Each structure stands twice: as structure tokens, then as C-alpha cells.
Amino acid sequence: MKINIYNIALAASMLTVASCSEHWTPPVGSDGSLALGSMVVDVKENANVIVSSGSRAAADVNSFQVTIYDKTGAEAGSWVYGQMPEIVTLAAGDGYVVKVKSHDVEKAAWEMPYYYGESKSFTVEKNKITEVGTVTAEFKSVKVTVEFTDELKAVVSDDVKVVIEANDEGLITFTKKEIEEGTAAYFEYVEGSTTMVARFAGSINGNATENKAPFTDVAPGQHRIVRYGVKVGPDVPKPDGSITPGGISLDTEIVEVDVNGNVTVVDPTLDPSDRPGHEDPENPDQPGPDEPTPPTPGDDVIEFTKGADNDNFNLEGVNTVKQGDDSFGEVVVNINAEKGVKNLFVTIKPGDEGFSAALADLGLLDTFDLANPGDLEASLGPDGLNLPIKDAVAGKTVVPFDISGFIPMLSAFVGEHSFELRTVDSDNNEKSMTLVFKVVE
């Protein structure tokens, strides 16, 4: 979509320049003139950019910043578009460029889409008037909105939040208010930084839930929607014997909206054809598949079994470790997945500030996926904590999760610490368990 701004104003400004030029006095010496009064700013939306009434709307070009630069990159003049002079005097020469921007870009901001454009290089000739013409300012931010399905809205807590992180420094927290109102966050695009992370935290049916979802291939001009729903499975017993009510868990997908408003699922870990209501792209007239029947507890295709002959270690309950004791023994959980492991998410929850600081130094405070370790490969793999990663996890039907090497480090910090394991198989079945260790003096 391309919005032409002030066509009538353009015609009027052309007449103004013409009349000015009739009485224009050529500058003396080696200077020339640039006609800014005839310059028009067009706004081009490269995404389905929807702005609220309180945002910096596309039509508000009068507040755009216009700056002239010479061929050395030095600033030769700067004005607000709505207050530019008709004609300015510049030293004759080539390599001039006019740059236009909506505002000084921020790493992250609410309802502030960033637009930027520049003219072609032009020459200012001695004792002549040079026309700038039209400069197109394109949408250059990355727009992010968060949505909850009606099913999730009915069971999620009021204190829920979704934190979006991008471009190394940009961070915005969506509360329930911003989510319900459809408020948009705009992030600066930084060259080479193509990953964003969405972190969900809140209670679903009274059960605390956390979720981390990265999305890649981020580019300027995009609109990404982080959409959360719920899925219902069997009642799942926890290590303490309690049951997750209704087997409700969080369902996440990330979609991209194009300039025509078409929606595409872009999160590679999700198969949209598995979702009720999604149409078959090969046969758009055919409805999507019926909602799958949740497996019964006896049909488990993922199981956790003890993988070490160690009487000190138990899969359930609290494992007691004496402070400074490095003789606890092996700690191994065998993860058995008939369909093959697709993701093995691990969340470490420290019960001591010292242990938390040690994990932070290793970059392990957040949930990580051993099948896709990313930047944590060196810390997690054979040269680090010697955990199974990548090909030792992805596609395997049995994965030994061995954290024996963690215990000596953990034993230095008194408190109760836990390791939450969430396994997803190739059919998107999933199962979780928690290992608990209590370090005592």
C-alpha cells in the first residue's frame, strides 16, 4: 500500500516555487539553490501496519524530520517537514542526499512505527535551482502484537504477561490490557539480529505456566503475531502426586501478516495442519482435520525412567544432597520416545542466589532446547557440561539425560533446586517431569 500525501499541496507548492523562481536572486559565488518547497514525502507500508488512534500515524508527515547531507556525510541542513523553507542555498557540488525519517528510532516502543527513506544522489549547480522531487519513506520497524484465543482468555490469570525481546536491547512487556486492546510494539531492526524471543508467564487454570518461543528470520517491515491458545490432553500426574486439572497446557504459534493481510505460520516447530480449523493448503475448500482425540494415560508414547544404578537418586520426590558432597553418584534420566524426540526443553530453577548467578554466567537461567542449543552449544555440549545435544537428541527414541556433572556444582548452594524436563516427539506429543534436589548443610 502506498499513500500519496498532500497531492493538492504538491500542486500548490510547485506554483509557489515557480513564483519564487521568477523573483529568485541567484546566490553569489559558487553556491546553488535547492527547492524544498516542491519536495513531497510518500509513505510506503511494506507490511499490514495497523496503528491505533494514539500512534504516530502514517499521514502525520508534517512532523517527519528532513535532513540534507553532502557527499562527505556532513549535515548541510535539517528541518521538520511541515516547517521547511521554500529554497535553501548550498555550495555547488555533487553527492547530495536528502534523508527523511518519522522520528529518532527507539529499540522498542509502543505504537511508534518507524519510517525512513532517502533521495537519490543529486548535484547542486552554481546559480541554478535544483528540484528534490519525491522521497519515499518506508516502514522499517518490526511490528509485534500478541493474541490470546477465547479458550485461553477464559482460563488465564489476570497477572499474565508476555515479554518480547529483540535487537539485543529492545524489550517490551505485554500485560493483559495491551493484549486485549491489540496494542502493537515496534522494534528497531538491527542488521544481523534476526531473532526475537517471546516469553509467556502466568497461571492457566491456577497452574503456573512459563513458555519461551523464539522466532527467526526477523526483517524490517514485518508484522509478527505471537498467538497463544490452550490444548487439552490427559490428566498428567506430577512428581508430588498432584494432577494437572483437565490436562490443559499452552499452545503457541507465531504468524506473519503480509501487506494484503494474509496470515502465514512461520514458527518452524509447529505444524499448522495439526490445528483444528486450519484448511489444507492443497485443497482450500476442504476443512481442516478434526481435533485429535487426546491419548489416554495408558497410551503414553513418552516415558521417563531411571538410567543409573544409584540408590541416592529418585525420579520422584526430593533428592537430598549434602553441601559440598561430590559423592552423590550418577544422575541419569532415560527419555523414551517411540516417535523420536523433536525437542527436549530444560528449565533450571535455582533455589539460591549463588546458584542463580552461576547459571547466569553459563547463560542457563532461561529455558533451553537440547535438540536446538543455538548459542549455548559450547556450554552444554562435550566441551562444557557434557549434556546430549543436537543429533544426540533429535530423532532419537532413547535419550540419556545425564546431569551427574551438575551435582558437584549444585552441592555448593544450600536450598531446593529443580530441573524441569519437557519432551516433545515428532508427532507433537509431549510430556514433562521435574527433578528436585535439596542441598542441606
Tab-separated table of C-alpha atoms in Angstrom:
chain	number	residue	atom	x	y	z
A	1	MET	CA	0.000	0.000	0.000
A	2	LYS	CA	1.361	3.417	-0.946
A	3	ILE	CA	-0.125	6.600	0.463
A	4	ASN	CA	0.422	9.784	-1.561
A	5	ILE	CA	0.466	12.701	0.839
A	6	TYR	CA	-0.930	16.113	0.051
A	7	ASN	CA	-1.375	15.926	-3.736
A	8	ILE	CA	-3.105	19.286	-3.659
A	9	ALA	CA	-0.289	20.658	-1.546
A	10	LEU	CA	2.178	19.383	-4.150
A	11	ALA	CA	0.472	21.322	-6.933
A	12	ALA	CA	0.340	24.417	-4.772
A	13	SER	CA	3.983	24.082	-3.769
A	14	MET	CA	5.028	23.775	-7.430
A	15	LEU	CA	3.265	27.032	-8.187
A	16	THR	CA	4.947	28.570	-5.165
A	17	VAL	CA	8.396	27.529	-6.356
A	18	ALA	CA	7.656	28.809	-9.830
A	19	SER	CA	6.555	32.160	-8.477
A	20	CYS	CA	9.537	32.259	-6.149
A	21	SER	CA	11.894	31.487	-9.007
A	22	GLU	CA	10.551	34.436	-11.001
A	23	HIS	CA	11.814	36.740	-8.268
A	24	TRP	CA	14.673	34.474	-7.223
A	25	THR	CA	18.028	36.133	-6.845
A	26	PRO	CA	20.836	33.694	-7.684
A	27	PRO	CA	23.315	33.289	-4.837
A	28	VAL	CA	26.687	34.879	-5.344
A	29	GLY	CA	29.948	32.970	-5.653
A	30	SER	CA	29.939	29.235	-6.238
A	31	ASP	CA	26.640	28.452	-4.466
A	32	GLY	CA	23.463	26.967	-5.875
A	33	SER	CA	19.899	26.518	-4.583
A	34	LEU	CA	17.730	23.571	-3.606
A	35	ALA	CA	13.921	23.787	-3.886
A	36	LEU	CA	12.487	22.138	-0.782
A	37	GLY	CA	9.022	23.614	-1.204
A	38	SER	CA	8.239	21.188	-4.022
A	39	MET	CA	9.503	18.109	-2.198
A	40	VAL	CA	6.833	15.510	-1.423
A	41	VAL	CA	7.111	12.657	1.080
A	42	ASP	CA	5.346	9.406	0.180
A	43	VAL	CA	4.777	6.761	2.849
A	44	LYS	CA	5.069	3.139	1.792
A	45	GLU	CA	3.804	0.351	4.025
A	46	ASN	CA	5.696	-2.895	3.472
A	47	ALA	CA	3.517	-4.742	5.999
A	48	ASN	CA	-0.067	-4.815	7.162
A	49	VAL	CA	0.624	-1.906	9.512
A	50	ILE	CA	-2.384	-1.083	11.631
A	51	VAL	CA	-1.910	1.818	14.028
A	52	SER	CA	-4.196	2.904	16.830
A	53	SER	CA	-5.617	6.392	17.213
A	54	GLY	CA	-2.878	7.315	19.670
A	55	SER	CA	0.015	6.214	17.497
A	56	ARG	CA	2.283	8.146	15.168
A	57	ALA	CA	0.086	7.619	12.109
A	58	ALA	CA	1.469	7.379	8.584
A	59	ALA	CA	-0.331	10.561	7.431
A	60	ASP	CA	1.457	12.689	10.017
A	61	VAL	CA	4.319	13.518	7.645
A	62	ASN	CA	4.359	17.156	8.770
A	63	SER	CA	6.347	16.012	11.814
A	64	PHE	CA	8.853	13.938	9.805
A	65	GLN	CA	12.496	15.022	10.016
A	66	VAL	CA	14.195	16.087	6.768
A	67	THR	CA	17.988	16.362	6.614
A	68	ILE	CA	20.371	17.218	3.773
A	69	TYR	CA	23.808	15.589	3.688
A	70	ASP	CA	26.733	16.421	1.420
A	71	LYS	CA	28.957	13.822	-0.223
A	72	THR	CA	31.207	13.623	2.849
A	73	GLY	CA	28.238	12.692	5.019
A	74	ALA	CA	28.237	16.047	6.787
A	75	GLU	CA	24.869	17.590	7.605
A	76	ALA	CA	24.050	20.539	5.366
A	77	GLY	CA	20.675	21.415	6.875
A	78	SER	CA	17.825	19.893	8.856
A	79	TRP	CA	14.137	20.797	9.299
A	80	VAL	CA	10.754	19.425	10.275
A	81	TYR	CA	8.892	18.648	7.039
A	82	GLY	CA	5.965	20.933	7.811
A	83	GLN	CA	8.271	23.875	8.518
A	84	MET	CA	10.811	23.630	5.686
A	85	PRO	CA	11.873	26.776	3.813
A	86	GLU	CA	10.913	27.016	0.142
A	87	ILE	CA	14.503	27.358	-1.082
A	88	VAL	CA	17.865	26.882	0.618
A	89	THR	CA	21.337	27.860	-0.534
A	90	LEU	CA	24.008	25.169	-0.742
A	91	ALA	CA	27.563	25.029	-2.013
A	92	ALA	CA	27.610	23.788	-5.605
A	93	GLY	CA	28.709	20.190	-5.888
A	94	ASP	CA	27.595	16.587	-6.366
A	95	GLY	CA	26.787	13.772	-3.970
A	96	TYR	CA	23.999	15.473	-2.017
A	97	VAL	CA	21.284	13.291	-0.436
A	98	VAL	CA	18.052	14.158	1.371
A	99	LYS	CA	17.083	11.721	4.147
A	100	VAL	CA	13.638	11.556	5.737
A	101	LYS	CA	12.610	9.781	8.944
A	102	SER	CA	9.481	9.778	11.065
A	103	HIS	CA	11.380	10.179	14.359
A	104	ASP	CA	14.546	9.090	16.120
A	105	VAL	CA	14.166	5.326	16.202
A	106	GLU	CA	13.971	3.554	19.560
A	107	LYS	CA	14.972	-0.013	20.363
A	108	ALA	CA	11.390	-0.736	21.392
A	109	ALA	CA	8.317	1.495	21.702
A	110	TRP	CA	4.552	1.276	21.875
A	111	GLU	CA	2.635	2.384	18.776
A	112	MET	CA	5.537	4.172	17.066
A	113	PRO	CA	6.142	2.695	13.597
A	114	TYR	CA	9.403	3.962	12.168
A	115	TYR	CA	9.597	5.232	8.574
A	116	TYR	CA	12.787	6.053	6.718
A	117	GLY	CA	13.740	6.997	3.182
A	118	GLU	CA	16.275	8.910	1.178
A	119	SER	CA	16.520	10.561	-2.196
A	120	LYS	CA	18.830	9.615	-4.997
A	121	SER	CA	22.153	11.407	-5.030
A	122	PHE	CA	21.870	14.769	-6.786
A	123	THR	CA	24.026	17.720	-7.841
A	124	VAL	CA	23.587	21.345	-6.851
A	125	GLU	CA	24.706	23.571	-9.722
A	126	LYS	CA	26.100	27.074	-9.441
A	127	ASN	CA	23.432	29.804	-9.736
A	128	LYS	CA	20.672	27.263	-10.500
A	129	ILE	CA	17.675	25.769	-8.645
A	130	THR	CA	17.699	22.003	-8.113
A	131	GLU	CA	14.446	20.113	-7.514
A	132	VAL	CA	14.336	17.259	-4.974
A	133	GLY	CA	11.089	15.653	-6.163
A	134	THR	CA	9.500	12.794	-4.214
A	135	VAL	CA	11.157	10.932	-1.347
A	136	THR	CA	9.579	7.625	-0.293
A	137	ALA	CA	9.733	6.767	3.413
A	138	GLU	CA	9.234	3.038	4.010
A	139	PHE	CA	8.089	1.258	7.148
A	140	LYS	CA	11.323	-0.031	8.714
A	141	SER	CA	10.257	-1.311	12.141
A	142	VAL	CA	9.348	-4.847	13.158
A	143	LYS	CA	5.770	-4.793	14.435
A	144	VAL	CA	4.700	-7.307	17.099
A	145	THR	CA	1.258	-7.973	18.529
A	146	VAL	CA	0.140	-10.667	20.978
A	147	GLU	CA	-3.173	-12.534	20.806
A	148	PHE	CA	-4.977	-14.983	23.107
A	149	THR	CA	-7.654	-17.358	21.863
A	150	ASP	CA	-11.062	-17.165	23.557
A	151	GLU	CA	-10.365	-20.531	25.192
A	152	LEU	CA	-7.175	-19.211	26.779
A	153	LYS	CA	-8.803	-15.953	27.877
A	154	ALA	CA	-11.308	-17.984	29.880
A	155	VAL	CA	-8.660	-19.806	31.951
A	156	VAL	CA	-5.624	-17.498	32.111
A	157	SER	CA	-4.754	-15.360	35.145
A	158	ASP	CA	-5.165	-11.572	35.215
A	159	ASP	CA	-1.470	-11.083	36.014
A	160	VAL	CA	-0.322	-12.836	32.841
A	161	LYS	CA	2.469	-11.188	30.877
A	162	VAL	CA	4.301	-11.773	27.628
A	163	VAL	CA	7.787	-10.301	27.309
A	164	ILE	CA	9.189	-9.720	23.809
A	165	GLU	CA	12.952	-9.289	23.392
A	166	ALA	CA	14.695	-8.214	20.199
A	167	ASN	CA	17.747	-6.484	18.666
A	168	ASP	CA	19.936	-7.237	21.707
A	169	GLU	CA	18.447	-4.373	23.742
A	170	GLY	CA	14.768	-3.973	22.846
A	171	LEU	CA	12.337	-5.287	25.453
A	172	ILE	CA	8.595	-4.735	25.923
A	173	THR	CA	6.156	-6.420	28.308
A	174	PHE	CA	2.592	-7.063	27.157
A	175	THR	CA	0.142	-7.210	30.056
A	176	LYS	CA	-3.415	-8.465	29.704
A	177	LYS	CA	-4.505	-4.876	28.965
A	178	GLU	CA	-2.210	-4.466	25.931
A	179	ILE	CA	-3.151	-7.916	24.667
A	180	GLU	CA	-6.901	-7.310	24.925
A	181	GLU	CA	-6.634	-3.850	23.328
A	182	GLY	CA	-4.476	-5.097	20.456
A	183	THR	CA	-1.693	-2.637	21.259
A	184	ALA	CA	1.326	-3.001	18.983
A	185	ALA	CA	5.001	-2.846	19.894
A	186	TYR	CA	7.539	-1.626	17.345
A	187	PHE	CA	11.164	-2.757	17.467
A	188	GLU	CA	14.157	-1.282	15.716
A	189	TYR	CA	15.627	-3.659	13.180
A	190	VAL	CA	19.359	-4.148	13.737
A	191	GLU	CA	21.369	-5.629	10.868
A	192	GLY	CA	22.383	-9.195	11.664
A	193	SER	CA	19.952	-9.545	14.582
A	194	THR	CA	17.219	-11.738	13.088
A	195	THR	CA	15.817	-13.494	16.158
A	196	MET	CA	13.137	-12.420	18.622
A	197	VAL	CA	12.035	-14.252	21.768
A	198	ALA	CA	8.563	-14.308	23.333
A	199	ARG	CA	8.297	-15.317	26.997
A	200	PHE	CA	4.893	-16.188	28.483
A	201	ALA	CA	4.353	-16.203	32.250
A	202	GLY	CA	1.016	-16.669	34.012
A	203	SER	CA	-1.357	-19.195	35.521
A	204	ILE	CA	-3.651	-21.399	33.448
A	205	ASN	CA	-6.468	-22.890	35.495
A	206	GLY	CA	-4.474	-21.934	38.588
A	207	ASN	CA	-1.297	-23.688	37.456
A	208	ALA	CA	1.797	-21.539	36.947
A	209	THR	CA	2.949	-21.775	33.330
A	210	GLU	CA	6.046	-20.462	31.607
A	211	ASN	CA	6.898	-20.694	27.932
A	212	LYS	CA	9.732	-19.444	25.740
A	213	ALA	CA	9.219	-19.223	21.978
A	214	PRO	CA	11.930	-17.896	19.643
A	215	PHE	CA	11.090	-16.695	16.152
A	216	THR	CA	13.681	-16.236	13.452
A	217	ASP	CA	14.184	-14.546	10.074
A	218	VAL	CA	13.076	-11.227	11.506
A	219	ALA	CA	13.330	-8.429	8.923
A	220	PRO	CA	12.321	-4.766	8.684
A	221	GLY	CA	8.762	-4.155	7.528
A	222	GLN	CA	7.338	-7.304	9.092
A	223	HIS	CA	4.322	-7.735	11.352
A	224	ARG	CA	4.657	-10.768	13.615
A	225	ILE	CA	1.745	-12.029	15.721
A	226	VAL	CA	2.505	-14.181	18.755
A	227	ARG	CA	-0.682	-16.174	19.265
A	228	TYR	CA	-1.353	-18.276	22.351
A	229	GLY	CA	-4.056	-20.860	22.893
A	230	VAL	CA	-4.631	-23.947	25.020
A	231	LYS	CA	-4.673	-27.615	24.229
A	232	VAL	CA	-6.239	-30.330	26.336
A	233	GLY	CA	-4.602	-33.666	26.973
A	234	PRO	CA	-4.946	-36.396	29.581
A	235	ASP	CA	-4.678	-35.713	33.292
A	236	VAL	CA	-0.945	-35.806	33.964
A	237	PRO	CA	0.383	-36.786	37.397
A	238	LYS	CA	3.176	-34.634	38.765
A	239	PRO	CA	6.108	-35.912	40.884
A	240	ASP	CA	4.351	-34.772	44.072
A	241	GLY	CA	1.263	-36.820	43.181
A	242	SER	CA	-0.943	-33.895	42.147
A	243	ILE	CA	-2.850	-33.871	38.861
A	244	THR	CA	-2.870	-31.106	36.263
A	245	PRO	CA	-6.571	-30.139	36.118
A	246	GLY	CA	-8.006	-31.066	32.746
A	247	GLY	CA	-4.566	-31.601	31.249
A	248	ILE	CA	-4.558	-28.015	29.956
A	249	SER	CA	-1.294	-26.686	28.550
A	250	LEU	CA	-0.178	-23.710	26.492
A	251	ASP	CA	-0.216	-23.826	22.699
A	252	THR	CA	1.914	-21.302	20.829
A	253	GLU	CA	2.189	-20.253	17.207
A	254	ILE	CA	3.897	-17.312	15.541
A	255	VAL	CA	2.478	-15.921	12.329
A	256	GLU	CA	3.414	-13.250	9.821
A	257	VAL	CA	0.915	-10.871	8.249
A	258	ASP	CA	1.690	-9.670	4.730
A	259	VAL	CA	0.675	-6.447	3.017
A	260	ASN	CA	-2.690	-7.920	1.969
A	261	GLY	CA	-3.490	-9.144	5.471
A	262	ASN	CA	-2.786	-12.805	4.649
A	263	VAL	CA	-1.538	-14.850	7.585
A	264	THR	CA	1.257	-17.427	7.411
A	265	VAL	CA	2.513	-19.642	10.229
A	266	VAL	CA	6.263	-19.094	10.409
A	267	ASP	CA	7.285	-20.930	13.575
A	268	PRO	CA	9.190	-24.000	12.354
A	269	THR	CA	8.401	-26.097	15.448
A	270	LEU	CA	4.658	-26.034	14.794
A	271	ASP	CA	2.611	-27.876	12.194
A	272	PRO	CA	-0.482	-25.786	11.414
A	273	SER	CA	-2.215	-28.737	9.769
A	274	ASP	CA	-2.484	-30.312	13.217
A	275	ARG	CA	-4.655	-27.435	14.431
A	276	PRO	CA	-8.444	-27.690	14.174
A	277	GLY	CA	-9.898	-25.214	11.690
A	278	HIS	CA	-6.760	-24.870	9.562
A	279	GLU	CA	-7.536	-25.571	5.936
A	280	ASP	CA	-5.497	-27.850	3.740
A	281	PRO	CA	-3.413	-25.510	1.530
A	282	GLU	CA	-3.607	-28.074	-1.281
A	283	ASN	CA	-7.433	-28.124	-1.039
A	284	PRO	CA	-8.597	-24.784	0.378
A	285	ASP	CA	-12.269	-25.749	0.045
A	286	GLN	CA	-11.778	-28.697	2.366
A	287	PRO	CA	-12.000	-28.173	6.135
A	288	GLY	CA	-9.034	-28.887	8.335
A	289	PRO	CA	-8.669	-32.140	10.225
A	290	ASP	CA	-10.842	-32.893	13.195
A	291	GLU	CA	-9.395	-32.250	16.615
A	292	PRO	CA	-7.319	-35.285	17.533
A	293	THR	CA	-8.544	-37.492	20.320
A	294	PRO	CA	-6.284	-36.969	23.322
A	295	PRO	CA	-4.364	-40.080	24.280
A	296	THR	CA	-5.408	-41.874	27.409
A	297	PRO	CA	-2.896	-42.236	30.253
A	298	GLY	CA	-2.240	-45.824	29.176
A	299	ASP	CA	-1.259	-44.728	25.684
A	300	ASP	CA	1.828	-42.770	26.715
A	301	VAL	CA	4.396	-42.656	23.933
A	302	ILE	CA	6.909	-40.747	26.069
A	303	GLU	CA	8.248	-42.160	29.316
A	304	PHE	CA	10.912	-41.179	31.845
A	305	THR	CA	12.862	-43.978	33.509
A	306	LYS	CA	15.785	-44.099	35.890
A	307	GLY	CA	19.010	-44.594	33.967
A	308	ALA	CA	21.544	-45.044	36.755
A	309	ASP	CA	22.014	-47.650	39.492
A	310	ASN	CA	22.161	-45.122	42.301
A	311	ASP	CA	20.116	-45.580	45.498
A	312	ASN	CA	20.618	-41.908	46.361
A	313	PHE	CA	18.729	-40.801	43.250
A	314	ASN	CA	14.959	-40.927	42.712
A	315	LEU	CA	12.863	-39.680	39.809
A	316	GLU	CA	10.078	-38.625	42.155
A	317	GLY	CA	10.169	-36.753	45.414
A	318	VAL	CA	13.077	-34.719	46.776
A	319	ASN	CA	16.677	-35.858	46.367
A	320	THR	CA	18.758	-34.762	49.353
A	321	VAL	CA	22.356	-33.724	48.739
A	322	LYS	CA	24.793	-32.735	51.474
A	323	GLN	CA	26.572	-29.428	50.977
A	324	GLY	CA	29.979	-29.881	49.365
A	325	ASP	CA	29.433	-33.633	48.888
A	326	ASP	CA	30.607	-34.812	45.472
A	327	SER	CA	29.831	-38.479	46.125
A	328	PHE	CA	26.090	-38.387	45.417
A	329	GLY	CA	26.575	-40.599	42.397
A	330	GLU	CA	25.197	-40.691	38.882
A	331	VAL	CA	22.024	-38.809	37.970
A	332	VAL	CA	20.612	-40.094	34.674
A	333	VAL	CA	17.070	-39.985	33.322
A	334	ASN	CA	16.324	-42.067	30.247
A	335	ILE	CA	13.828	-40.309	27.992
A	336	ASN	CA	11.986	-42.888	25.916
A	337	ALA	CA	10.040	-41.571	22.918
A	338	GLU	CA	8.574	-44.089	20.464
A	339	LYS	CA	8.160	-41.465	17.740
A	340	GLY	CA	11.568	-39.909	18.207
A	341	VAL	CA	12.434	-36.765	20.171
A	342	LYS	CA	11.891	-33.449	18.419
A	343	ASN	CA	12.543	-31.073	21.337
A	344	LEU	CA	13.944	-31.540	24.813
A	345	PHE	CA	13.331	-28.365	26.779
A	346	VAL	CA	15.119	-27.909	30.107
A	347	THR	CA	14.344	-25.249	32.708
A	348	ILE	CA	16.588	-24.984	35.765
A	349	LYS	CA	15.037	-23.257	38.765
A	350	PRO	CA	17.693	-22.343	41.330
A	351	GLY	CA	16.755	-22.017	44.994
A	352	ASP	CA	19.811	-19.950	45.890
A	353	GLU	CA	21.167	-16.628	44.607
A	354	GLY	CA	24.671	-18.063	44.287
A	355	PHE	CA	23.473	-20.931	42.095
A	356	SER	CA	21.393	-18.470	40.088
A	357	ALA	CA	24.499	-16.339	39.473
A	358	ALA	CA	26.486	-19.417	38.428
A	359	LEU	CA	23.777	-20.376	35.931
A	360	ALA	CA	23.655	-16.805	34.628
A	361	ASP	CA	27.380	-16.940	33.924
A	362	LEU	CA	26.732	-20.009	31.781
A	363	GLY	CA	23.676	-18.446	30.107
A	364	LEU	CA	21.395	-21.140	31.558
A	365	LEU	CA	18.824	-19.148	33.519
A	366	ASP	CA	16.252	-19.430	30.734
A	367	THR	CA	14.651	-22.488	29.166
A	368	PHE	CA	16.863	-24.114	26.538
A	369	ASP	CA	16.312	-26.862	23.973
A	370	LEU	CA	18.968	-29.570	23.862
A	371	ALA	CA	17.858	-30.522	20.359
A	372	ASN	CA	18.462	-26.939	19.190
A	373	PRO	CA	21.022	-25.428	21.595
A	374	GLY	CA	21.897	-22.436	19.399
A	375	ASP	CA	24.433	-20.150	21.081
A	376	LEU	CA	24.562	-22.467	24.121
A	377	GLU	CA	26.126	-25.344	22.179
A	378	ALA	CA	29.605	-24.789	23.625
A	379	SER	CA	28.315	-24.516	27.209
A	380	LEU	CA	26.015	-27.546	27.010
A	381	GLY	CA	27.940	-29.936	24.774
A	382	PRO	CA	31.046	-32.114	25.176
A	383	ASP	CA	33.302	-29.108	25.801
A	384	GLY	CA	31.012	-27.815	28.543
A	385	LEU	CA	28.521	-29.653	30.760
A	386	ASN	CA	28.625	-32.741	28.506
A	387	LEU	CA	24.856	-32.897	28.048
A	388	PRO	CA	23.374	-34.591	24.970
A	389	ILE	CA	22.712	-32.008	22.260
A	390	LYS	CA	21.649	-31.774	18.603
A	391	ASP	CA	21.975	-35.163	16.816
A	392	ALA	CA	22.328	-36.969	20.159
A	393	VAL	CA	18.765	-35.818	20.917
A	394	ALA	CA	16.839	-35.005	17.726
A	395	GLY	CA	15.208	-38.099	16.218
A	396	LYS	CA	16.390	-40.446	18.987
A	397	THR	CA	13.955	-42.849	20.628
A	398	VAL	CA	16.064	-43.023	23.795
A	399	VAL	CA	17.986	-40.057	25.184
A	400	PRO	CA	20.032	-40.403	28.413
A	401	PHE	CA	19.713	-37.076	30.222
A	402	ASP	CA	22.825	-37.190	32.393
A	403	ILE	CA	23.335	-34.325	34.848
A	404	SER	CA	25.833	-36.091	37.081
A	405	GLY	CA	28.321	-33.323	36.310
A	406	PHE	CA	25.890	-30.734	37.673
A	407	ILE	CA	25.681	-32.206	41.168
A	408	PRO	CA	29.129	-31.120	42.490
A	409	MET	CA	28.412	-27.535	41.396
A	410	LEU	CA	24.851	-27.630	42.746
A	411	SER	CA	26.006	-29.057	46.103
A	412	ALA	CA	27.807	-25.799	46.890
A	413	PHE	CA	24.491	-23.945	47.259
A	414	VAL	CA	22.102	-24.713	50.116
A	415	GLY	CA	18.468	-24.699	49.011
A	416	GLU	CA	15.966	-26.569	46.850
A	417	HIS	CA	16.737	-26.629	43.138
A	418	SER	CA	14.800	-28.229	40.300
A	419	PHE	CA	15.282	-29.367	36.717
A	420	GLU	CA	12.107	-29.338	34.627
A	421	LEU	CA	12.196	-31.545	31.526
A	422	ARG	CA	9.616	-31.176	28.735
A	423	THR	CA	9.885	-33.612	25.850
A	424	VAL	CA	8.091	-33.175	22.513
A	425	ASP	CA	8.134	-36.014	19.986
A	426	SER	CA	7.852	-35.949	16.195
A	427	ASP	CA	4.040	-36.228	16.424
A	428	ASN	CA	3.915	-33.237	18.817
A	429	ASN	CA	3.025	-35.420	21.801
A	430	GLU	CA	4.651	-34.037	24.894
A	431	LYS	CA	5.316	-34.982	28.481
A	432	SER	CA	7.030	-33.230	31.382
A	433	MET	CA	8.691	-34.166	34.642
A	434	THR	CA	10.624	-32.365	37.373
A	435	LEU	CA	13.753	-33.481	39.242
A	436	VAL	CA	14.108	-31.874	42.671
A	437	PHE	CA	17.340	-31.630	44.659
A	438	LYS	CA	17.598	-30.212	48.160
A	439	VAL	CA	21.075	-29.231	49.338
A	440	VAL	CA	21.394	-29.313	53.131
A	441	GLU	CA	24.228	-28.324	55.455
